[in-house]
mmCIF file of C-alpha atoms in Angstrom:
data_model
loop_
_atom_site.group_PDB
_atom_site.id
_atom_site.type_symbol
_atom_site.label_atom_id
_atom_site.label_comp_id
_atom_site.label_asym_id
_atom_site.label_seq_id
_atom_site.Cartn_x
_atom_site.Cartn_y
_atom_site.Cartn_z
ATOM 1 C CA MET A 1224 -0.059 -0.119 0.189
ATOM 2 C CA SER A 1225 1.403 3.288 -0.917
ATOM 3 C CA ALA A 1226 2.380 6.074 1.863
ATOM 4 C CA PRO A 1227 -0.520 8.754 1.114
ATOM 5 C CA ARG A 1228 0.604 11.823 -0.718
ATOM 6 C CA LEU A 1229 1.357 15.179 2.275
ATOM 7 C CA HIS A 1230 -0.276 18.772 1.298
ATOM 8 C CA CYS A 1231 2.541 20.863 0.666
ATOM 9 C CA LEU A 1232 1.923 24.991 1.026
ATOM 10 C CA MET A 1233 3.813 27.166 -1.192
ATOM 11 C CA VAL A 1234 4.105 30.075 -0.882
ATOM 12 C CA LEU A 1235 4.811 33.253 -3.080
ATOM 13 C CA SER A 1236 5.396 37.000 -2.959
ATOM 14 C CA SER A 1237 2.585 39.221 -5.368
ATOM 15 C CA ALA A 1238 4.929 41.823 -4.997
ATOM 16 C CA VAL A 1239 6.705 43.497 -8.139
ATOM 17 C CA GLU A 1240 9.957 42.044 -7.068
ATOM 18 C CA GLY A 1241 8.671 38.814 -7.557
ATOM 19 C CA VAL A 1242 9.942 35.799 -7.062
ATOM 20 C CA SER A 1243 12.766 33.567 -8.217
ATOM 21 C CA ALA A 1244 12.012 31.545 -11.935
ATOM 22 C CA GLN A 1245 15.332 29.437 -10.856
ATOM 23 C CA SER A 1246 13.742 28.256 -6.998
ATOM 24 C CA PHE A 1247 10.475 27.977 -8.251
ATOM 25 C CA ILE A 1248 10.802 25.503 -10.829
ATOM 26 C CA GLN A 1249 13.259 23.173 -8.294
ATOM 27 C CA ALA A 1250 11.518 23.621 -6.304
ATOM 28 C CA TYR A 1251 8.045 23.709 -7.447
ATOM 29 C CA THR A 1252 9.363 20.550 -9.507
ATOM 30 C CA LEU A 1253 11.300 18.236 -6.718
ATOM 31 C CA ALA A 1254 8.400 18.737 -4.337
ATOM 32 C CA SER A 1255 5.423 18.071 -7.092
ATOM 33 C CA SER A 1256 7.091 14.863 -7.254
ATOM 34 C CA ASN A 1257 6.707 13.903 -3.051
ATOM 35 C CA PHE A 1258 3.450 16.460 -2.209
ATOM 36 C CA SER A 1259 -0.250 17.611 -3.833
ATOM 37 C CA ILE A 1260 0.635 21.232 -3.782
ATOM 38 C CA GLN A 1261 -1.065 24.432 -3.274
ATOM 39 C CA LEU A 1262 0.325 27.918 -4.199
ATOM 40 C CA ALA A 1263 -0.714 31.087 -1.981
ATOM 41 C CA SER A 1264 0.329 34.486 -2.183
ATOM 42 C CA PRO A 1265 -1.397 37.717 -0.681
ATOM 43 C CA HIS A 1266 -4.940 37.955 -1.858
ATOM 44 C CA GLY A 1267 -4.353 35.528 -4.669
ATOM 45 C CA LYS A 1268 -2.919 38.390 -6.434
ATOM 46 C CA ASN A 1269 -0.948 36.580 -9.486
ATOM 47 C CA VAL A 1270 3.155 36.233 -8.894
ATOM 48 C CA GLU A 1271 5.624 37.679 -11.435
ATOM 49 C CA TYR A 1272 8.231 35.234 -11.726
ATOM 50 C CA VAL A 1273 11.235 37.287 -12.633
ATOM 51 C CA GLN A 1274 15.182 36.681 -14.214
ATOM 52 C CA GLN A 1275 13.589 34.335 -16.731
ATOM 53 C CA ASP A 1276 15.550 32.726 -19.673
ATOM 54 C CA ASP A 1277 14.894 31.402 -23.057
ATOM 55 C CA ASN A 1278 14.376 27.356 -21.655
ATOM 56 C CA ASN A 1279 12.047 28.333 -18.568
ATOM 57 C CA ARG A 1280 9.967 30.574 -19.998
ATOM 58 C CA ARG A 1281 8.894 27.953 -21.845
ATOM 59 C CA TRP A 1282 8.909 26.242 -18.775
ATOM 60 C CA PHE A 1283 5.865 28.999 -17.090
ATOM 61 C CA ASN A 1284 3.963 29.278 -20.384
ATOM 62 C CA GLU A 1285 3.128 25.658 -19.747
ATOM 63 C CA PHE A 1286 2.698 26.273 -15.830
ATOM 64 C CA ARG A 1287 0.485 29.023 -16.159
ATOM 65 C CA SER A 1288 -1.848 27.193 -18.433
ATOM 66 C CA LYS A 1289 -2.565 24.957 -15.472
ATOM 67 C CA ALA A 1290 -5.250 26.053 -13.216
ATOM 68 C CA SER A 1291 -2.936 25.286 -10.017
ATOM 69 C CA SER A 1292 -0.939 27.625 -11.201
ATOM 70 C CA ASN A 1293 -2.947 29.951 -10.087
ATOM 71 C CA PRO A 1294 -2.745 31.219 -5.956
ATOM 72 C CA ILE A 1295 -5.398 31.341 -3.397
ATOM 73 C CA ALA A 1296 -5.428 33.948 -0.664
ATOM 74 C CA PHE A 1297 -3.780 33.460 2.304
ATOM 75 C CA GLU A 1298 -7.032 34.145 4.044
ATOM 76 C CA THR A 1299 -8.828 31.084 2.510
ATOM 77 C CA VAL A 1300 -5.750 28.952 3.501
ATOM 78 C CA ASP A 1301 -6.558 26.475 6.397
ATOM 79 C CA SER A 1302 -3.126 25.620 7.882
ATOM 80 C CA ALA A 1303 -4.352 22.004 9.520
ATOM 81 C CA ARG A 1304 -4.835 20.362 5.958
ATOM 82 C CA TYR A 1305 -0.749 20.825 5.055
ATOM 83 C CA SER A 1306 1.941 18.918 6.127
ATOM 84 C CA ALA A 1307 4.461 20.996 4.986
ATOM 85 C CA LEU A 1308 5.115 24.958 4.457
ATOM 86 C CA LEU A 1309 7.462 25.587 1.095
ATOM 87 C CA ILE A 1310 9.399 29.710 0.583
ATOM 88 C CA PRO A 1311 11.186 29.672 -2.681
ATOM 89 C CA SER A 1312 13.431 33.008 -2.375
ATOM 90 C CA SER A 1313 11.468 35.691 -3.256
ATOM 91 C CA PRO A 1314 13.345 38.792 -3.715
ATOM 92 C CA GLY A 1315 9.754 40.644 -3.146
ATOM 93 C CA ALA A 1316 8.783 38.707 -0.033
ATOM 94 C CA VAL A 1317 10.727 41.848 1.495
ATOM 95 C CA HIS A 1318 7.765 44.099 0.878
ATOM 96 C CA ASP A 1319 4.274 41.853 0.751
ATOM 97 C CA LEU A 1320 5.616 38.954 3.034
ATOM 98 C CA ALA A 1321 7.685 40.583 6.105
ATOM 99 C CA SER A 1322 4.857 42.097 8.166
ATOM 100 C CA ASN A 1323 2.670 39.878 6.628
ATOM 101 C CA THR A 1324 -0.389 39.411 9.576
ATOM 102 C CA GLU A 1325 -2.536 36.332 7.858
ATOM 103 C CA LEU A 1326 0.723 34.384 6.725
ATOM 104 C CA SER A 1327 2.088 36.018 10.693
ATOM 105 C CA GLN A 1328 -1.009 33.210 11.583
ATOM 106 C CA ILE A 1329 -0.868 30.732 9.044
ATOM 107 C CA VAL A 1330 3.308 30.248 10.422
ATOM 108 C CA ASN A 1331 2.366 30.951 13.904
ATOM 109 C CA HIS A 1332 0.070 26.968 13.168
ATOM 110 C CA PHE A 1333 3.167 25.749 12.300
ATOM 111 C CA ILE A 1334 5.610 26.696 14.111
ATOM 112 C CA ARG A 1335 3.215 24.977 17.063
ATOM 113 C CA GLU A 1336 2.610 22.013 15.478
ATOM 114 C CA LYS A 1337 6.121 21.598 15.050
ATOM 115 C CA LYS A 1338 5.438 20.503 10.958
ATOM 116 C CA PRO A 1339 8.279 21.577 8.902
ATOM 117 C CA ILE A 1340 8.855 24.760 7.604
ATOM 118 C CA CYS A 1341 11.053 25.884 4.531
ATOM 119 C CA ALA A 1342 12.494 29.051 3.636
ATOM 120 C CA ILE A 1343 15.509 29.322 0.923
ATOM 121 C CA GLY A 1344 17.284 32.736 0.206
ATOM 122 C CA SER A 1345 15.551 35.613 0.113
ATOM 123 C CA GLY A 1346 12.578 34.432 0.598
ATOM 124 C CA VAL A 1347 14.115 33.712 4.251
ATOM 125 C CA ALA A 1348 12.443 37.396 4.882
ATOM 126 C CA ALA A 1349 8.476 36.185 4.617
ATOM 127 C CA LEU A 1350 9.649 34.294 8.426
ATOM 128 C CA CYS A 1351 9.808 37.799 9.540
ATOM 129 C CA CYS A 1352 6.530 38.682 9.966
ATOM 130 C CA VAL A 1353 5.865 35.938 12.824
ATOM 131 C CA MET A 1354 6.282 39.350 15.530
ATOM 132 C CA SER A 1355 4.214 38.626 19.145
ATOM 133 C CA PRO A 1356 1.254 41.419 19.010
ATOM 134 C CA ASP A 1357 3.239 43.900 21.216
ATOM 135 C CA GLY A 1358 6.235 43.856 18.499
ATOM 136 C CA LYS A 1359 8.716 42.582 21.401
ATOM 137 C CA SER A 1360 9.357 38.959 20.902
ATOM 138 C CA TRP A 1361 10.038 36.401 17.427
ATOM 139 C CA GLY A 1362 8.323 33.073 16.426
ATOM 140 C CA PHE A 1363 11.834 31.616 15.948
ATOM 141 C CA LYS A 1364 13.584 33.909 18.489
ATOM 142 C CA THR A 1365 16.388 30.811 19.796
ATOM 143 C CA TYR A 1366 16.769 28.904 16.070
ATOM 144 C CA SER A 1367 19.571 28.752 13.257
ATOM 145 C CA MET A 1368 19.129 29.255 10.308
ATOM 146 C CA THR A 1369 20.380 31.472 7.481
ATOM 147 C CA GLY A 1370 18.829 33.937 4.556
ATOM 148 C CA PRO A 1371 20.822 35.688 2.393
ATOM 149 C CA SER A 1372 23.728 37.257 3.370
ATOM 150 C CA VAL A 1373 24.255 41.477 3.446
ATOM 151 C CA PHE A 1374 27.480 40.447 1.211
ATOM 152 C CA GLU A 1375 25.223 39.013 -1.559
ATOM 153 C CA LEU A 1376 21.890 41.896 -1.355
ATOM 154 C CA ALA A 1377 25.037 44.481 -1.300
ATOM 155 C CA ARG A 1378 25.256 43.490 -4.946
ATOM 156 C CA THR A 1379 21.846 44.847 -6.351
ATOM 157 C CA GLN A 1380 20.772 47.525 -7.103
ATOM 158 C CA GLU A 1381 18.020 47.685 -4.802
ATOM 159 C CA PHE A 1382 19.713 47.370 -1.492
ATOM 160 C CA SER A 1383 19.850 50.607 0.037
ATOM 161 C CA SER A 1384 16.380 50.644 0.117
ATOM 162 C CA LEU A 1385 15.720 47.453 1.452
ATOM 163 C CA PRO A 1386 12.607 47.256 4.428
ATOM 164 C CA VAL A 1387 14.492 44.130 5.403
ATOM 165 C CA ILE A 1388 18.019 42.849 5.786
ATOM 166 C CA VAL A 1389 16.975 39.351 6.346
ATOM 167 C CA GLU A 1390 20.897 38.861 8.515
ATOM 168 C CA ASP A 1391 20.824 41.872 10.657
ATOM 169 C CA PHE A 1392 16.729 40.992 11.777
ATOM 170 C CA ILE A 1393 17.671 37.886 12.581
ATOM 171 C CA LYS A 1394 20.807 38.984 14.400
ATOM 172 C CA ASP A 1395 18.509 41.544 16.311
ATOM 173 C CA HIS A 1396 15.764 39.173 17.024
ATOM 174 C CA GLY A 1397 16.843 35.826 18.981
ATOM 175 C CA GLY A 1398 17.654 33.809 15.634
ATOM 176 C CA GLN A 1399 21.310 32.582 15.329
ATOM 177 C CA TYR A 1400 22.673 33.382 11.687
ATOM 178 C CA ASN A 1401 25.118 31.630 10.005
ATOM 179 C CA ASN A 1402 26.283 32.350 6.496
ATOM 180 C CA SER A 1403 28.764 30.403 4.031
ATOM 181 C CA GLU A 1404 30.648 32.166 1.868
ATOM 182 C CA MET A 1405 28.955 33.757 -1.259
ATOM 183 C CA ASP A 1406 26.659 32.100 -3.678
ATOM 184 C CA ALA A 1407 27.502 28.509 -1.867
ATOM 185 C CA VAL A 1408 25.006 26.076 -1.377
ATOM 186 C CA HIS A 1409 24.193 26.588 2.723
ATOM 187 C CA VAL A 1410 21.538 24.361 4.475
ATOM 188 C CA ILE A 1411 20.526 24.908 8.226
ATOM 189 C CA ILE A 1412 18.540 22.526 9.861
ATOM 190 C CA ASP A 1413 17.432 23.711 12.985
ATOM 191 C CA ARG A 1414 14.361 21.359 14.493
ATOM 192 C CA HIS A 1415 11.814 21.256 12.365
ATOM 193 C CA LEU A 1416 12.714 24.351 9.965
ATOM 194 C CA ILE A 1417 14.912 24.303 7.259
ATOM 195 C CA THR A 1418 16.565 27.873 5.920
ATOM 196 C CA GLY A 1419 18.729 27.688 2.213
ATOM 197 C CA GLN A 1420 20.682 30.685 2.163
ATOM 198 C CA ASN A 1421 20.169 31.300 -1.570
ATOM 199 C CA ALA A 1422 17.954 30.171 -4.777
ATOM 200 C CA HIS A 1423 21.848 28.092 -5.549
ATOM 201 C CA SER A 1424 20.608 26.132 -1.582
ATOM 202 C CA THR A 1425 17.133 25.673 -3.327
ATOM 203 C CA LEU A 1426 17.797 21.875 -4.584
ATOM 204 C CA MET A 1427 19.460 21.116 -1.134
ATOM 205 C CA ALA A 1428 16.457 22.674 0.586
ATOM 206 C CA VAL A 1429 13.634 20.458 -0.860
ATOM 207 C CA GLN A 1430 15.304 17.484 -0.473
ATOM 208 C CA ASN A 1431 15.179 17.737 3.066
ATOM 209 C CA LEU A 1432 12.179 19.075 3.431
ATOM 210 C CA THR A 1433 11.189 15.436 1.812
ATOM 211 C CA LEU A 1434 12.907 13.640 4.299
ATOM 212 C CA MET A 1435 11.943 15.288 7.245
ATOM 213 C CA CYS A 1436 8.125 15.440 6.207
ATOM 214 C CA ALA A 1437 9.656 11.399 5.307
ATOM 215 C CA GLN A 1438 10.168 11.079 8.509
ATOM 216 C CA LYS A 1439 6.828 12.012 10.317
ATOM 217 C CA LEU A 1440 4.837 9.404 8.245
ATOM 218 C CA PRO A 1441 3.498 6.919 10.226
ATOM 219 C CA HIS A 1442 5.121 3.533 9.041
ATOM 220 C CA SER A 1443 2.635 0.381 8.588
ATOM 221 C CA PRO A 1444 3.881 -2.463 9.656
ATOM 222 C CA ALA A 1445 5.582 -5.017 7.942
#
């Protein structure tokens, strides 16, 4: 008898800065072989996949023809239905996910239930939304994690206007931040949280998400 197919909620930014095309394709392709995936974005808005090239543009043209490519709104998400939360690298995350109250409720559910969470590259900024009502306590304080380093972000044109610097936010709110050299594949696992430093870390991070969920499946007697 085959194992039940788990449901994974994939959170995407709908800001104009968008979602990394490379990270999304790798995350979606690998995760969809193991999970039933539901996309979600703020208010269910359409997603801009940035840094496309001729090869992945064809992939997106085919992908957008499917009904499953349309995200649902955070407000309609039933968090209890999902076994995993996946956030690909998203340059737009600092603008519309980092302080999103509806997303905060979803992520808080995963923290309480200790369900696997995987955030990659600039998508790690989405985790910043989990603040206490008084704004003094962060849901991931004491967690070890990675994300884009200041040096990686400093290469981008919008660095001076970023509302959140992930490395600084983690350190300032009680998290333990660690990074490798620029553009290196670097993944950190702490409890049920998996974080990848950059888009290059996507495959390694999602592979670990798959393994973590497999460990949580009830095993049938032989």
